[in-house]
Amino acid sequence: MASAQDQVNLIMQLRRRGIRDPKVLRAIETVPRELFVDEAFSDHAYQDIALPIECGQTISQPFVVAFMTEKLALEPSYKVLEIGTGSGYQAAVLSHLCRRVYTVERWRELQKAAEQRLAELKINNVTTIIGDGWLGWPPQAPFDRIIVTAAALDAPAALLDQLKDGGRMIIPLGETRDSQSLVQIDKTEEGLVETPLLPVRFVPLVHGRVKRD
């Protein structure tokens, strides 16, 4: 069973790795990661590693969650779109830093489980749906920020269209898991500006949705 000291150690490790925003660190500290991992891996909840979850997916390592969140440069008034709900952990972290989070998941099992965890934590500014992440969430567009937690070769056009002018997307891009890079895309008056950030390994962003029970 993970302990409070494990949580403190994780925050210290994130600081050592360069996470500086106190609001991001506070959000990571506030969200109980052990609630979002399989019980079999609860002892590893506060280690800085990715862990397997249902449907062949993963919960990202805390450093990657913190890094992506910090790069979003969130403001309390922002509306954020997340593609790839997974366990719901990233959405829970975001919920402490912005006005509203809309998160899309293709697997019904994951979406329902994430919804239950968020309700248990009394997080009420996150809305989840089952959908195709490539299509985003048009009825709620535009978004101040978009975060994608699965990798594509190129940023989906529909998501770029749903990003506000002046908005920012953080997305892993790359042809294979060995060639992925986390990329920051800023939507400026002059066009899209891409900034490579760091190498990563994410599951692929798959077209379509899975509705089986």
Short mmCIF file of C-alpha atoms in Angstrom, two decimals:
data_model
loop_
_atom_site.label_atom_id
_atom_site.label_comp_id
_atom_site.label_asym_id
_atom_site.label_seq_id
_atom_site.Cartn_x
_atom_site.Cartn_y
_atom_site.Cartn_z
CA MET A 1 0.00 0.00 0.00
CA ALA A 2 1.35 3.43 -0.97
CA SER A 3 2.03 5.78 1.92
CA ALA A 4 1.90 9.55 2.45
CA GLN A 5 5.71 9.52 2.39
CA ASP A 6 5.61 7.92 -1.07
CA GLN A 7 3.52 10.88 -2.23
CA VAL A 8 5.97 13.39 -0.70
CA ASN A 9 8.89 11.58 -2.33
CA LEU A 10 7.17 11.80 -5.71
CA ILE A 11 6.65 15.56 -5.42
CA MET A 12 10.31 15.99 -4.49
CA GLN A 13 11.34 13.87 -7.47
CA LEU A 14 9.16 15.96 -9.82
CA ARG A 15 10.82 19.12 -8.48
CA ARG A 16 14.25 17.62 -9.11
CA ARG A 17 13.23 16.80 -12.69
CA GLY A 18 12.29 20.41 -13.36
CA ILE A 19 8.58 20.76 -12.58
CA ARG A 20 8.40 24.25 -11.07
CA ASP A 21 4.79 25.44 -11.21
CA PRO A 22 3.50 25.22 -7.61
CA LYS A 23 -0.11 24.95 -8.82
CA VAL A 24 0.75 21.87 -10.90
CA LEU A 25 2.67 20.28 -8.04
CA ARG A 26 -0.24 20.99 -5.70
CA ALA A 27 -2.69 19.37 -8.12
CA ILE A 28 -0.47 16.26 -8.41
CA GLU A 29 -0.24 16.14 -4.62
CA THR A 30 -4.02 16.53 -4.24
CA VAL A 31 -5.09 13.73 -6.58
CA PRO A 32 -4.74 10.25 -4.99
CA ARG A 33 -3.02 8.33 -7.81
CA GLU A 34 -3.61 5.00 -6.06
CA LEU A 35 -7.31 5.39 -6.84
CA PHE A 36 -6.53 5.41 -10.57
CA VAL A 37 -4.30 2.34 -10.80
CA ASP A 38 -5.21 -1.34 -10.68
CA GLU A 39 -5.21 -2.69 -7.13
CA ALA A 40 -2.42 -5.09 -8.09
CA PHE A 41 -0.16 -2.09 -8.75
CA SER A 42 -1.21 0.05 -5.77
CA ASP A 43 2.23 -0.33 -4.17
CA HIS A 44 3.69 1.40 -7.24
CA ALA A 45 1.15 4.24 -7.42
CA TYR A 46 3.66 6.94 -6.47
CA GLN A 47 6.63 5.63 -8.39
CA ASP A 48 7.50 7.73 -11.42
CA ILE A 49 6.54 5.04 -13.91
CA ALA A 50 3.71 4.31 -16.33
CA LEU A 51 1.41 1.47 -15.27
CA PRO A 52 -0.98 -0.78 -17.22
CA ILE A 53 -4.74 -0.25 -16.95
CA GLU A 54 -7.70 -1.97 -18.56
CA CYS A 55 -8.18 -2.36 -22.34
CA GLY A 56 -4.45 -2.54 -23.01
CA GLN A 57 -3.95 1.13 -22.12
CA THR A 58 -1.66 2.82 -19.60
CA ILE A 59 -1.68 5.51 -16.95
CA SER A 60 1.20 7.86 -17.79
CA GLN A 61 4.11 8.31 -15.43
CA PRO A 62 3.60 11.25 -13.05
CA PHE A 63 6.47 13.25 -14.58
CA VAL A 64 4.84 13.15 -18.03
CA VAL A 65 1.47 14.13 -16.55
CA ALA A 66 3.07 17.02 -14.66
CA PHE A 67 5.19 18.10 -17.62
CA MET A 68 2.27 18.13 -20.08
CA THR A 69 0.09 19.94 -17.56
CA GLU A 70 2.75 22.56 -16.90
CA LYS A 71 3.27 23.15 -20.64
CA LEU A 72 -0.46 23.81 -21.06
CA ALA A 73 0.03 27.00 -18.99
CA LEU A 74 -3.50 26.82 -17.63
CA GLU A 75 -5.58 29.68 -16.27
CA PRO A 76 -8.60 29.21 -13.94
CA SER A 77 -11.01 30.44 -16.64
CA TYR A 78 -9.88 27.97 -19.31
CA LYS A 79 -11.93 25.26 -20.98
CA VAL A 80 -9.80 22.22 -21.80
CA LEU A 81 -10.34 19.25 -24.12
CA GLU A 82 -8.57 16.00 -23.26
CA ILE A 83 -8.33 13.21 -25.82
CA GLY A 84 -7.87 9.83 -24.13
CA THR A 85 -9.51 9.74 -20.70
CA GLY A 86 -7.88 6.45 -19.72
CA SER A 87 -8.07 6.02 -15.95
CA GLY A 88 -9.19 9.63 -15.49
CA TYR A 89 -6.00 10.62 -13.66
CA GLN A 90 -4.90 13.37 -16.05
CA ALA A 91 -8.42 14.83 -16.10
CA ALA A 92 -8.48 14.83 -12.30
CA VAL A 93 -5.22 16.78 -12.21
CA LEU A 94 -6.50 19.26 -14.81
CA SER A 95 -9.74 19.74 -12.86
CA HIS A 96 -7.85 21.61 -10.13
CA LEU A 97 -6.32 24.07 -12.59
CA CYS A 98 -9.06 25.18 -15.00
CA ARG A 99 -12.78 25.92 -15.20
CA ARG A 100 -13.93 22.92 -17.20
CA VAL A 101 -12.48 19.70 -18.64
CA TYR A 102 -14.15 17.79 -21.48
CA THR A 103 -12.57 14.38 -22.00
CA VAL A 104 -13.13 11.83 -24.78
CA GLU A 105 -12.50 8.08 -24.42
CA ARG A 106 -13.08 5.36 -27.04
CA TRP A 107 -13.47 2.49 -24.52
CA ARG A 108 -16.74 2.32 -22.60
CA GLU A 109 -15.13 0.38 -19.72
CA LEU A 110 -12.52 3.08 -19.20
CA GLN A 111 -14.98 5.95 -19.53
CA LYS A 112 -17.39 4.48 -16.97
CA ALA A 113 -14.61 3.63 -14.50
CA ALA A 114 -13.08 7.10 -14.82
CA GLU A 115 -16.49 8.71 -14.32
CA GLN A 116 -16.94 6.69 -11.12
CA ARG A 117 -13.52 7.68 -9.76
CA LEU A 118 -14.12 11.36 -10.48
CA ALA A 119 -17.51 11.18 -8.75
CA GLU A 120 -15.91 9.49 -5.74
CA LEU A 121 -13.50 12.42 -5.48
CA LYS A 122 -16.40 14.89 -5.86
CA ILE A 123 -14.81 16.37 -8.97
CA ASN A 124 -17.73 18.01 -10.77
CA ASN A 125 -16.05 20.12 -13.47
CA VAL A 126 -15.07 17.17 -15.68
CA THR A 127 -17.42 15.78 -18.34
CA THR A 128 -16.63 12.48 -20.07
CA ILE A 129 -18.02 10.94 -23.25
CA ILE A 130 -17.36 7.89 -25.39
CA GLY A 131 -16.21 9.06 -28.78
CA ASP A 132 -13.61 9.15 -31.52
CA GLY A 133 -10.69 11.24 -30.28
CA TRP A 134 -9.77 12.19 -33.84
CA LEU A 135 -13.03 14.12 -34.05
CA GLY A 136 -12.73 15.97 -30.74
CA TRP A 137 -15.88 17.42 -29.21
CA PRO A 138 -17.35 19.93 -31.73
CA PRO A 139 -20.42 21.02 -29.69
CA GLN A 140 -18.15 22.36 -26.91
CA ALA A 141 -15.54 23.98 -29.18
CA PRO A 142 -13.56 26.16 -29.21
CA PHE A 143 -11.17 25.18 -26.43
CA ASP A 144 -8.48 27.27 -24.76
CA ARG A 145 -6.26 24.20 -24.46
CA ILE A 146 -6.22 20.66 -25.88
CA ILE A 147 -4.19 17.79 -24.43
CA VAL A 148 -3.85 14.49 -26.30
CA THR A 149 -2.66 11.43 -24.38
CA ALA A 150 -2.16 9.12 -27.35
CA ALA A 151 0.22 9.47 -30.27
CA ALA A 152 -0.54 10.35 -33.89
CA LEU A 153 1.65 10.90 -36.93
CA ASP A 154 0.23 14.41 -37.31
CA ALA A 155 -2.07 16.53 -35.17
CA PRO A 156 -5.68 15.76 -36.18
CA ALA A 157 -7.16 18.57 -38.28
CA ALA A 158 -10.46 18.47 -36.36
CA LEU A 159 -8.64 19.15 -33.09
CA LEU A 160 -6.69 22.06 -34.56
CA ASP A 161 -9.99 23.50 -35.83
CA GLN A 162 -11.45 23.25 -32.31
CA LEU A 163 -8.53 25.11 -30.75
CA LYS A 164 -9.15 28.78 -30.01
CA ASP A 165 -7.05 31.44 -31.69
CA GLY A 166 -4.23 31.96 -29.22
CA GLY A 167 -4.80 28.44 -27.89
CA ARG A 168 -2.32 25.64 -27.30
CA MET A 169 -2.27 21.90 -27.87
CA ILE A 170 0.12 19.41 -26.27
CA ILE A 171 0.31 16.15 -28.24
CA PRO A 172 2.73 13.25 -28.78
CA LEU A 173 3.62 12.90 -32.46
CA GLY A 174 5.59 10.18 -34.22
CA GLU A 175 5.34 7.19 -36.52
CA THR A 176 6.40 4.60 -33.94
CA ARG A 177 6.71 4.42 -30.15
CA ASP A 178 10.49 4.71 -30.58
CA SER A 179 10.25 7.93 -32.59
CA GLN A 180 7.60 9.86 -30.66
CA SER A 181 8.13 13.39 -29.43
CA LEU A 182 5.88 15.51 -27.26
CA VAL A 183 5.02 18.63 -29.24
CA GLN A 184 3.55 21.99 -28.24
CA ILE A 185 1.38 23.56 -30.95
CA ASP A 186 0.43 27.21 -30.54
CA LYS A 187 -2.31 28.69 -32.73
CA THR A 188 -1.13 32.21 -33.54
CA GLU A 189 -2.27 34.93 -35.94
CA GLU A 190 0.59 33.92 -38.22
CA GLY A 191 -0.41 30.23 -38.14
CA LEU A 192 0.54 27.11 -36.20
CA VAL A 193 3.85 27.11 -34.36
CA GLU A 194 5.22 23.68 -33.36
CA THR A 195 7.79 23.30 -30.58
CA PRO A 196 9.28 19.83 -29.87
CA LEU A 197 9.52 19.22 -26.13
CA LEU A 198 10.86 15.76 -25.22
CA PRO A 199 10.88 12.11 -26.35
CA VAL A 200 7.92 10.06 -25.09
CA ARG A 201 6.23 6.67 -25.57
CA PHE A 202 2.44 6.72 -25.82
CA VAL A 203 -0.13 4.25 -27.09
CA PRO A 204 -1.45 5.16 -30.57
CA LEU A 205 -4.43 7.46 -31.14
CA VAL A 206 -6.87 5.05 -32.79
CA HIS A 207 -9.76 6.06 -35.01
CA GLY A 208 -13.29 5.15 -33.91
CA ARG A 209 -14.78 4.19 -30.59
CA VAL A 210 -15.45 0.95 -28.74
CA LYS A 211 -18.88 0.70 -27.10
CA ARG A 212 -18.91 -2.90 -25.96
CA ASP A 213 -19.79 -3.62 -22.32
#
